[in-house]
Amino acid sequence: MQYGTAVRRRKLGAELRALRARAGLTSGEAARLIGWHQSKVSRIETGRSSVKASDMPLLLDAYGVRDPALRDLLVALAGSDGEGGRTHWWQAYRELLPPEYRDFIRLESQAVRMRTLETTVVPGLLQTPDYARAVTRAALDGLPDAQIDALVEVRLARQEVLRRDPPLQVSAVLDEAVLRRAVGGPGVMQRQLDRLVEAWQLPHVRLQVLPFSAGEHIGVTGPFVVFSFSNISDLDVVVLDHLTSSLYLEAKEDLKAYTDAFNSLQRLALSPEDSLEFIAGTCDGA
């Protein structure tokens, strides 16, 4: 993902401008506090220039922003592995993970809510180790076993967002094909279905199955994820995965289109209770 896209630069710049105004500072006064030229502050606030994560603490200190959650979010959205001097677990895998995957993990770690449509495989946050290994091996055929193992470690480490306090709120719509595809063989798939039953019982996870009988629907174009954040709702983002890259949509019209699509899919899918029964029935037939 490129956080330097015009849309995200403008959104992040507008938030920084609001924080500066709240602190009672002009752009010139803020620049003098930080030791910058006033033009640099103006370019960041208007979205003409991106801001480095390593520069974010300087701005936030000058504006008196003390809220740790807001600081972490803004630093993360600046999109640099430096994270303003902080070290996060995924940096240990820097050489293995492409930039877009690191950016996805960064967003996932800062989001408070994730809405996802999955049409092919179980969402990564709900995968068992064996299922994750089978999916990774299929997607990256020919990769050495050591690297496969490391990528599985990353997948499992990402699941910590479901155990943190407060946990990530996950709403997932799963196409029936996700449950029917015997990834890794019958034994692996059985354990994965059991894991979904366990996940269904978590208060912060909402699972719904979209059965084949629902027919054609708006989700046939492919899976997507919508991330939402507690401090700045205007920075929500849609993620579309492709074989070799990810596309990030941030324009208001795109966010509305995918939010409306997800709401439509939830109405079309089975209720959470009926979905649990469906998954359990699939378990019995696996």
PDB file of C-alpha atoms in Angstrom, residues 1-5 8 53 75-83 90-91 94 97-111 154 158 227 229 237 239 241 246 248 250:
ATOM      1  CA  MET A   1       0.000   0.000   0.000  1.00  0.00           C
ATOM      2  CA  GLN A   2       1.176   3.517  -0.690  1.00  0.00           C
ATOM      3  CA  TYR A   3       0.191   5.843   2.137  1.00  0.00           C
ATOM      4  CA  GLY A   4       1.391   8.660  -0.092  1.00  0.00           C
ATOM      5  CA  THR A   5      -1.753   8.437  -2.204  1.00  0.00           C
ATOM      6  CA  ARG A   8      -4.776   9.494   2.330  1.00  0.00           C
ATOM      7  CA  ALA A  53       6.287   8.158  10.749  1.00  0.00           C
ATOM      8  CA  VAL A  75       2.041   7.141  13.422  1.00  0.00           C
ATOM      9  CA  ALA A  76       0.860   3.875  11.872  1.00  0.00           C
ATOM     10  CA  LEU A  77      -1.080   5.679   9.160  1.00  0.00           C
ATOM     11  CA  ALA A  78       2.049   7.590   8.213  1.00  0.00           C
ATOM     12  CA  GLY A  79       3.132   4.237   6.822  1.00  0.00           C
ATOM     13  CA  SER A  80       6.770   3.731   7.731  1.00  0.00           C
ATOM     14  CA  ASP A  81       8.361   0.687   9.326  1.00  0.00           C
ATOM     15  CA  GLY A  82      10.267   3.038  11.570  1.00  0.00           C
ATOM     16  CA  GLU A  83       7.027   3.641  13.505  1.00  0.00           C
ATOM     17  CA  TRP A  90       6.298  -7.726  12.333  1.00  0.00           C
ATOM     18  CA  GLN A  91       9.529  -5.776  11.848  1.00  0.00           C
ATOM     19  CA  ARG A  94      10.889  -7.250   7.346  1.00  0.00           C
ATOM     20  CA  LEU A  97       7.225  -9.639   4.041  1.00  0.00           C
ATOM     21  CA  PRO A  98       6.529  -7.348   1.073  1.00  0.00           C
ATOM     22  CA  PRO A  99       5.720  -3.715   1.964  1.00  0.00           C
ATOM     23  CA  GLU A 100       2.012  -4.072   1.189  1.00  0.00           C
ATOM     24  CA  TYR A 101       1.685  -6.999   3.619  1.00  0.00           C
ATOM     25  CA  ARG A 102       3.493  -5.078   6.366  1.00  0.00           C
ATOM     26  CA  ASP A 103       1.152  -2.160   5.752  1.00  0.00           C
ATOM     27  CA  PHE A 104      -1.861  -4.482   5.943  1.00  0.00           C
ATOM     28  CA  ILE A 105      -0.655  -5.839   9.302  1.00  0.00           C
ATOM     29  CA  ARG A 106      -0.077  -2.306  10.550  1.00  0.00           C
ATOM     30  CA  LEU A 107      -3.640  -1.303   9.670  1.00  0.00           C
ATOM     31  CA  GLU A 108      -5.038  -4.496  11.152  1.00  0.00           C
ATOM     32  CA  SER A 109      -3.176  -3.873  14.410  1.00  0.00           C
ATOM     33  CA  GLN A 110      -4.601  -0.350  14.754  1.00  0.00           C
ATOM     34  CA  ALA A 111      -8.172  -1.004  13.590  1.00  0.00           C
ATOM     35  CA  VAL A 154       3.280 -14.261  10.947  1.00  0.00           C
ATOM     36  CA  ARG A 158      -1.585 -11.509  13.626  1.00  0.00           C
ATOM     37  CA  PHE A 227     -10.953  -1.520   8.312  1.00  0.00           C
ATOM     38  CA  PHE A 229     -10.658   3.094  13.388  1.00  0.00           C
ATOM     39  CA  VAL A 237      -9.997   1.902   4.195  1.00  0.00           C
ATOM     40  CA  VAL A 239      -8.481  -3.613   0.940  1.00  0.00           C
ATOM     41  CA  ASP A 241      -6.311  -8.671  -2.427  1.00  0.00           C
ATOM     42  CA  SER A 246      -3.171  -5.419  -2.741  1.00  0.00           C
ATOM     43  CA  TYR A 248      -6.323   0.069  -1.136  1.00  0.00           C
ATOM     44  CA  GLU A 250      -9.903   5.310   0.431  1.00  0.00           C
TER      45      GLU A 250
END
